[in-house]
mmCIF file with all atom_site columns, C-alpha atoms in Angstrom:
data_model
loop_
_atom_site.group_PDB
_atom_site.id
_atom_site.type_symbol
_atom_site.label_atom_id
_atom_site.label_alt_id
_atom_site.label_comp_id
_atom_site.label_asym_id
_atom_site.label_entity_id
_atom_site.label_seq_id
_atom_site.pdbx_PDB_ins_code
_atom_site.Cartn_x
_atom_site.Cartn_y
_atom_site.Cartn_z
_atom_site.occupancy
_atom_site.B_iso_or_equiv
_atom_site.pdbx_formal_charge
_atom_site.auth_seq_id
_atom_site.auth_comp_id
_atom_site.auth_asym_id
_atom_site.auth_atom_id
_atom_site.pdbx_PDB_model_num
ATOM 1   C CA . VAL A 1 1   ? 74.141 -74.963 14.445 1.00 0.00 ? 1   VAL A CA 1
ATOM 2   C CA . GLN A 1 2   ? 76.249 -73.581 17.148 1.00 0.00 ? 2   GLN A CA 1
ATOM 3   C CA . LEU A 1 3   ? 75.384 -70.912 19.755 1.00 0.00 ? 3   LEU A CA 1
ATOM 4   C CA . GLN A 1 4   ? 78.644 -69.703 21.535 1.00 0.00 ? 4   GLN A CA 1
ATOM 5   C CA . ALA A 1 5   ? 77.816 -67.869 24.821 1.00 0.00 ? 5   ALA A CA 1
ATOM 6   C CA . SER A 1 6   ? 80.547 -65.842 26.430 1.00 0.00 ? 6   SER A CA 1
ATOM 7   C CA . GLY A 1 7   ? 81.273 -62.774 28.564 1.00 0.00 ? 7   GLY A CA 1
ATOM 8   C CA . GLY A 1 8   ? 80.500 -64.404 32.063 1.00 0.00 ? 8   GLY A CA 1
ATOM 9   C CA . GLY A 1 9   ? 82.917 -63.570 35.043 1.00 0.00 ? 9   GLY A CA 1
ATOM 10  C CA . LEU A 1 10  ? 83.108 -62.376 38.401 1.00 0.00 ? 10  LEU A CA 1
ATOM 11  C CA . VAL A 1 11  ? 81.657 -58.953 39.372 1.00 0.00 ? 11  VAL A CA 1
ATOM 12  C CA . GLN A 1 12  ? 80.793 -57.233 42.381 1.00 0.00 ? 12  GLN A CA 1
ATOM 13  C CA . PHE A 1 13  ? 77.303 -56.240 43.673 1.00 0.00 ? 13  PHE A CA 1
ATOM 14  C CA . GLY A 1 14  ? 76.066 -53.327 41.523 1.00 0.00 ? 14  GLY A CA 1
ATOM 15  C CA . GLY A 1 15  ? 78.383 -54.067 38.685 1.00 0.00 ? 15  GLY A CA 1
ATOM 16  C CA . SER A 1 16  ? 77.747 -54.755 34.903 1.00 0.00 ? 16  SER A CA 1
ATOM 17  C CA . LEU A 1 17  ? 78.525 -57.502 32.457 1.00 0.00 ? 17  LEU A CA 1
ATOM 18  C CA . ARG A 1 18  ? 77.637 -57.957 28.804 1.00 0.00 ? 18  ARG A CA 1
ATOM 19  C CA . LEU A 1 19  ? 76.957 -61.557 27.706 1.00 0.00 ? 19  LEU A CA 1
ATOM 20  C CA . SER A 1 20  ? 77.255 -62.404 23.912 1.00 0.00 ? 20  SER A CA 1
ATOM 21  C CA . CYS A 1 21  ? 75.776 -65.332 22.007 1.00 0.00 ? 21  CYS A CA 1
ATOM 22  C CA . ALA A 1 22  ? 77.260 -65.910 18.665 1.00 0.00 ? 22  ALA A CA 1
ATOM 23  C CA . ALA A 1 23  ? 75.354 -68.052 16.266 1.00 0.00 ? 23  ALA A CA 1
ATOM 24  C CA . SER A 1 24  ? 76.626 -70.180 13.429 1.00 0.00 ? 24  SER A CA 1
ATOM 25  C CA . GLY A 1 25  ? 74.436 -72.215 11.034 1.00 0.00 ? 25  GLY A CA 1
ATOM 26  C CA . ILE A 1 26  ? 71.488 -70.056 11.556 1.00 0.00 ? 26  ILE A CA 1
ATOM 27  C CA . ALA A 1 27  ? 70.561 -66.384 11.172 1.00 0.00 ? 27  ALA A CA 1
ATOM 28  C CA . VAL A 1 28  ? 69.711 -64.839 14.390 1.00 0.00 ? 28  VAL A CA 1
ATOM 29  C CA . ASP A 1 29  ? 66.990 -62.569 12.786 1.00 0.00 ? 29  ASP A CA 1
ATOM 30  C CA . ASP A 1 30  ? 65.166 -65.686 11.740 1.00 0.00 ? 30  ASP A CA 1
ATOM 31  C CA . TYR A 1 31  ? 64.609 -66.893 15.329 1.00 0.00 ? 31  TYR A CA 1
ATOM 32  C CA . SER A 1 32  ? 63.294 -65.706 18.688 1.00 0.00 ? 32  SER A CA 1
ATOM 33  C CA . ILE A 1 33  ? 66.327 -65.806 20.949 1.00 0.00 ? 33  ILE A CA 1
ATOM 34  C CA . GLY A 1 34  ? 66.562 -65.648 24.754 1.00 0.00 ? 34  GLY A CA 1
ATOM 35  C CA . TRP A 1 35  ? 68.789 -65.896 27.566 1.00 0.00 ? 35  TRP A CA 1
ATOM 36  C CA . PHE A 1 36  ? 68.096 -68.206 30.430 1.00 0.00 ? 36  PHE A CA 1
ATOM 37  C CA . HIS A 1 37  ? 69.495 -68.245 33.968 1.00 0.00 ? 37  HIS A CA 1
ATOM 38  C CA . GLN A 1 38  ? 70.119 -71.311 36.138 1.00 0.00 ? 38  GLN A CA 1
ATOM 39  C CA . ALA A 1 39  ? 71.102 -70.453 39.737 1.00 0.00 ? 39  ALA A CA 1
ATOM 40  C CA . PRO A 1 40  ? 73.083 -73.164 41.667 1.00 0.00 ? 40  PRO A CA 1
ATOM 41  C CA . GLY A 1 41  ? 70.602 -76.011 42.657 1.00 0.00 ? 41  GLY A CA 1
ATOM 42  C CA . LYS A 1 42  ? 67.676 -74.391 40.853 1.00 0.00 ? 42  LYS A CA 1
ATOM 43  C CA . GLU A 1 43  ? 65.841 -74.782 37.619 1.00 0.00 ? 43  GLU A CA 1
ATOM 44  C CA . ARG A 1 44  ? 66.677 -72.891 34.444 1.00 0.00 ? 44  ARG A CA 1
ATOM 45  C CA . LEU A 1 45  ? 64.380 -69.954 33.876 1.00 0.00 ? 45  LEU A CA 1
ATOM 46  C CA . GLY A 1 46  ? 64.011 -67.431 31.039 1.00 0.00 ? 46  GLY A CA 1
ATOM 47  C CA . VAL A 1 47  ? 65.130 -63.952 31.874 1.00 0.00 ? 47  VAL A CA 1
ATOM 48  C CA . SER A 1 48  ? 65.137 -61.981 28.640 1.00 0.00 ? 48  SER A CA 1
ATOM 49  C CA . CYS A 1 49  ? 63.968 -62.834 25.106 1.00 0.00 ? 49  CYS A CA 1
ATOM 50  C CA . ILE A 1 50  ? 63.699 -61.052 21.689 1.00 0.00 ? 50  ILE A CA 1
ATOM 51  C CA . SER A 1 51  ? 61.434 -61.584 18.785 1.00 0.00 ? 51  SER A CA 1
ATOM 52  C CA . SER A 1 52  ? 62.700 -62.394 15.273 1.00 0.00 ? 52  SER A CA 1
ATOM 53  C CA . SER A 1 53  ? 60.308 -60.206 13.455 1.00 0.00 ? 53  SER A CA 1
ATOM 54  C CA . ASP A 1 54  ? 59.854 -56.787 15.082 1.00 0.00 ? 54  ASP A CA 1
ATOM 55  C CA . GLY A 1 55  ? 62.508 -56.768 17.788 1.00 0.00 ? 55  GLY A CA 1
ATOM 56  C CA . SER A 1 56  ? 59.897 -56.806 20.580 1.00 0.00 ? 56  SER A CA 1
ATOM 57  C CA . THR A 1 57  ? 61.297 -58.200 23.866 1.00 0.00 ? 57  THR A CA 1
ATOM 58  C CA . TYR A 1 58  ? 60.180 -59.896 26.892 1.00 0.00 ? 58  TYR A CA 1
ATOM 59  C CA . GLY A 1 59  ? 61.871 -59.631 30.306 1.00 0.00 ? 59  GLY A CA 1
ATOM 60  C CA . ALA A 1 60  ? 61.336 -61.428 33.548 1.00 0.00 ? 60  ALA A CA 1
ATOM 61  C CA . GLY A 1 61  ? 60.121 -59.243 36.486 1.00 0.00 ? 61  GLY A CA 1
ATOM 62  C CA . SER A 1 62  ? 63.189 -59.807 38.375 1.00 0.00 ? 62  SER A CA 1
ATOM 63  C CA . VAL A 1 63  ? 65.455 -58.235 35.662 1.00 0.00 ? 63  VAL A CA 1
ATOM 64  C CA . LYS A 1 64  ? 63.296 -55.540 34.230 1.00 0.00 ? 64  LYS A CA 1
ATOM 65  C CA . GLY A 1 65  ? 65.048 -52.276 34.385 1.00 0.00 ? 65  GLY A CA 1
ATOM 66  C CA . ARG A 1 66  ? 68.463 -53.964 34.934 1.00 0.00 ? 66  ARG A CA 1
ATOM 67  C CA . PHE A 1 67  ? 68.894 -56.392 31.823 1.00 0.00 ? 67  PHE A CA 1
ATOM 68  C CA . THR A 1 68  ? 68.569 -55.473 28.129 1.00 0.00 ? 68  THR A CA 1
ATOM 69  C CA . ILE A 1 69  ? 68.668 -57.900 25.283 1.00 0.00 ? 69  ILE A CA 1
ATOM 70  C CA . SER A 1 70  ? 69.683 -56.725 21.743 1.00 0.00 ? 70  SER A CA 1
ATOM 71  C CA . ARG A 1 71  ? 70.644 -58.306 18.573 1.00 0.00 ? 71  ARG A CA 1
ATOM 72  C CA . ASP A 1 72  ? 73.251 -57.512 15.809 1.00 0.00 ? 72  ASP A CA 1
ATOM 73  C CA . ASN A 1 73  ? 72.087 -59.145 12.706 1.00 0.00 ? 73  ASN A CA 1
ATOM 74  C CA . VAL A 1 74  ? 75.351 -58.341 10.895 1.00 0.00 ? 74  VAL A CA 1
ATOM 75  C CA . LYS A 1 75  ? 77.532 -60.042 13.569 1.00 0.00 ? 75  LYS A CA 1
ATOM 76  C CA . ASN A 1 76  ? 74.737 -62.729 13.970 1.00 0.00 ? 76  ASN A CA 1
ATOM 77  C CA . THR A 1 77  ? 75.128 -62.078 17.673 1.00 0.00 ? 77  THR A CA 1
ATOM 78  C CA . VAL A 1 78  ? 72.684 -61.553 20.484 1.00 0.00 ? 78  VAL A CA 1
ATOM 79  C CA . TYR A 1 79  ? 73.766 -59.800 23.535 1.00 0.00 ? 79  TYR A CA 1
ATOM 80  C CA . LEU A 1 80  ? 72.495 -59.490 27.166 1.00 0.00 ? 80  LEU A CA 1
ATOM 81  C CA . GLN A 1 81  ? 73.570 -56.210 29.016 1.00 0.00 ? 81  GLN A CA 1
ATOM 82  C CA . MET A 1 82  ? 73.283 -56.742 32.734 1.00 0.00 ? 82  MET A CA 1
ATOM 83  C CA . ASN A 1 83  ? 73.485 -53.855 34.996 1.00 0.00 ? 83  ASN A CA 1
ATOM 84  C CA . ASN A 1 84  ? 73.064 -53.335 38.691 1.00 0.00 ? 84  ASN A CA 1
ATOM 85  C CA . LEU A 1 85  ? 73.923 -56.996 39.309 1.00 0.00 ? 85  LEU A CA 1
ATOM 86  C CA . LYS A 1 86  ? 72.847 -58.788 42.497 1.00 0.00 ? 86  LYS A CA 1
ATOM 87  C CA . PRO A 1 87  ? 74.156 -61.851 44.198 1.00 0.00 ? 87  PRO A CA 1
ATOM 88  C CA . GLU A 1 88  ? 70.888 -63.697 43.155 1.00 0.00 ? 88  GLU A CA 1
ATOM 89  C CA . ASP A 1 89  ? 71.816 -63.182 39.533 1.00 0.00 ? 89  ASP A CA 1
ATOM 90  C CA . THR A 1 90  ? 74.624 -65.607 40.119 1.00 0.00 ? 90  THR A CA 1
ATOM 91  C CA . GLY A 1 91  ? 74.638 -68.779 38.020 1.00 0.00 ? 91  GLY A CA 1
ATOM 92  C CA . ASP A 1 92  ? 75.023 -70.165 34.500 1.00 0.00 ? 92  ASP A CA 1
ATOM 93  C CA . TYR A 1 93  ? 73.542 -68.300 31.622 1.00 0.00 ? 93  TYR A CA 1
ATOM 94  C CA . TYR A 1 94  ? 72.394 -70.047 28.558 1.00 0.00 ? 94  TYR A CA 1
ATOM 95  C CA . CYS A 1 95  ? 71.181 -68.721 25.167 1.00 0.00 ? 95  CYS A CA 1
ATOM 96  C CA . ALA A 1 96  ? 68.652 -70.615 23.192 1.00 0.00 ? 96  ALA A CA 1
ATOM 97  C CA . VAL A 1 97  ? 66.712 -69.970 19.874 1.00 0.00 ? 97  VAL A CA 1
ATOM 98  C CA . LYS A 1 98  ? 63.167 -70.978 18.631 1.00 0.00 ? 98  LYS A CA 1
ATOM 99  C CA . LEU A 1 99  ? 61.986 -70.599 15.171 1.00 0.00 ? 99  LEU A CA 1
ATOM 100 C CA . PHE A 1 100 ? 58.361 -70.275 15.962 1.00 0.00 ? 100 PHE A CA 1
ATOM 101 C CA . GLY A 1 101 ? 56.595 -68.347 18.709 1.00 0.00 ? 101 GLY A CA 1
ATOM 102 C CA . THR A 1 102 ? 56.772 -65.202 20.659 1.00 0.00 ? 102 THR A CA 1
ATOM 103 C CA . PRO A 1 103 ? 59.776 -64.180 22.940 1.00 0.00 ? 103 PRO A CA 1
ATOM 104 C CA . GLU A 1 104 ? 57.307 -64.453 25.859 1.00 0.00 ? 104 GLU A CA 1
ATOM 105 C CA . ALA A 1 105 ? 56.566 -68.034 24.858 1.00 0.00 ? 105 ALA A CA 1
ATOM 106 C CA . LEU A 1 106 ? 60.334 -68.772 24.629 1.00 0.00 ? 106 LEU A CA 1
ATOM 107 C CA . CYS A 1 107 ? 61.215 -67.145 28.053 1.00 0.00 ? 107 CYS A CA 1
ATOM 108 C CA . MET A 1 108 ? 58.232 -68.799 29.872 1.00 0.00 ? 108 MET A CA 1
ATOM 109 C CA . GLY A 1 109 ? 58.728 -72.280 28.288 1.00 0.00 ? 109 GLY A CA 1
ATOM 110 C CA . LEU A 1 110 ? 55.367 -72.194 26.652 1.00 0.00 ? 110 LEU A CA 1
ATOM 111 C CA . GLY A 1 111 ? 54.540 -74.486 23.632 1.00 0.00 ? 111 GLY A CA 1
ATOM 112 C CA . PRO A 1 112 ? 57.417 -76.480 21.910 1.00 0.00 ? 112 PRO A CA 1
ATOM 113 C CA . ALA A 1 113 ? 60.741 -76.398 23.402 1.00 0.00 ? 113 ALA A CA 1
ATOM 114 C CA . ALA A 1 114 ? 63.674 -74.333 22.005 1.00 0.00 ? 114 ALA A CA 1
ATOM 115 C CA . ASP A 1 115 ? 65.206 -75.598 18.944 1.00 0.00 ? 115 ASP A CA 1
ATOM 116 C CA . TYR A 1 116 ? 68.814 -75.040 19.934 1.00 0.00 ? 116 TYR A CA 1
ATOM 117 C CA . TRP A 1 117 ? 70.756 -74.287 23.159 1.00 0.00 ? 117 TRP A CA 1
ATOM 118 C CA . GLY A 1 118 ? 74.067 -72.965 23.640 1.00 0.00 ? 118 GLY A CA 1
ATOM 119 C CA . GLN A 1 119 ? 76.588 -73.890 26.424 1.00 0.00 ? 119 GLN A CA 1
ATOM 120 C CA . GLY A 1 120 ? 76.418 -71.893 29.602 1.00 0.00 ? 120 GLY A CA 1
ATOM 121 C CA . THR A 1 121 ? 78.578 -69.036 30.590 1.00 0.00 ? 121 THR A CA 1
ATOM 122 C CA . LEU A 1 122 ? 79.066 -68.563 34.357 1.00 0.00 ? 122 LEU A CA 1
ATOM 123 C CA . VAL A 1 123 ? 78.254 -65.189 36.179 1.00 0.00 ? 123 VAL A CA 1
ATOM 124 C CA . THR A 1 124 ? 79.263 -64.827 39.752 1.00 0.00 ? 124 THR A CA 1
ATOM 125 C CA . VAL A 1 125 ? 78.212 -61.649 41.673 1.00 0.00 ? 125 VAL A CA 1
ATOM 126 C CA . SER A 1 126 ? 79.814 -61.108 44.799 1.00 0.00 ? 126 SER A CA 1
ATOM 127 C CA . SER A 1 127 ? 78.228 -59.262 47.835 1.00 0.00 ? 127 SER A CA 1
#
């Protein structure tokens, strides 16, 4: 199983980026999938997660209205559209999948840990 995250980069305050998480070895619509943010020197936290079943989503309060998670089952890829970026959004972004559980549980780290993690993609927001 591989989760390949990409799309990070340097962007100015208020700008946008779209992250991609391409999966191989699994079907993304079988899993809850989420994006996690790790700011420099801080713990990794869930920001946006999507259900495998009905496409319901969970978003952390800090990103609501700015970040949107979506899934393309044909491309077997999950996206994170990030708008109105702020310097505090800077950090590594990871995608992870979990076979069982809700997107809220995945994002909040409740219950069993995620089954697979991708490598990070770095987002830097300049002020």
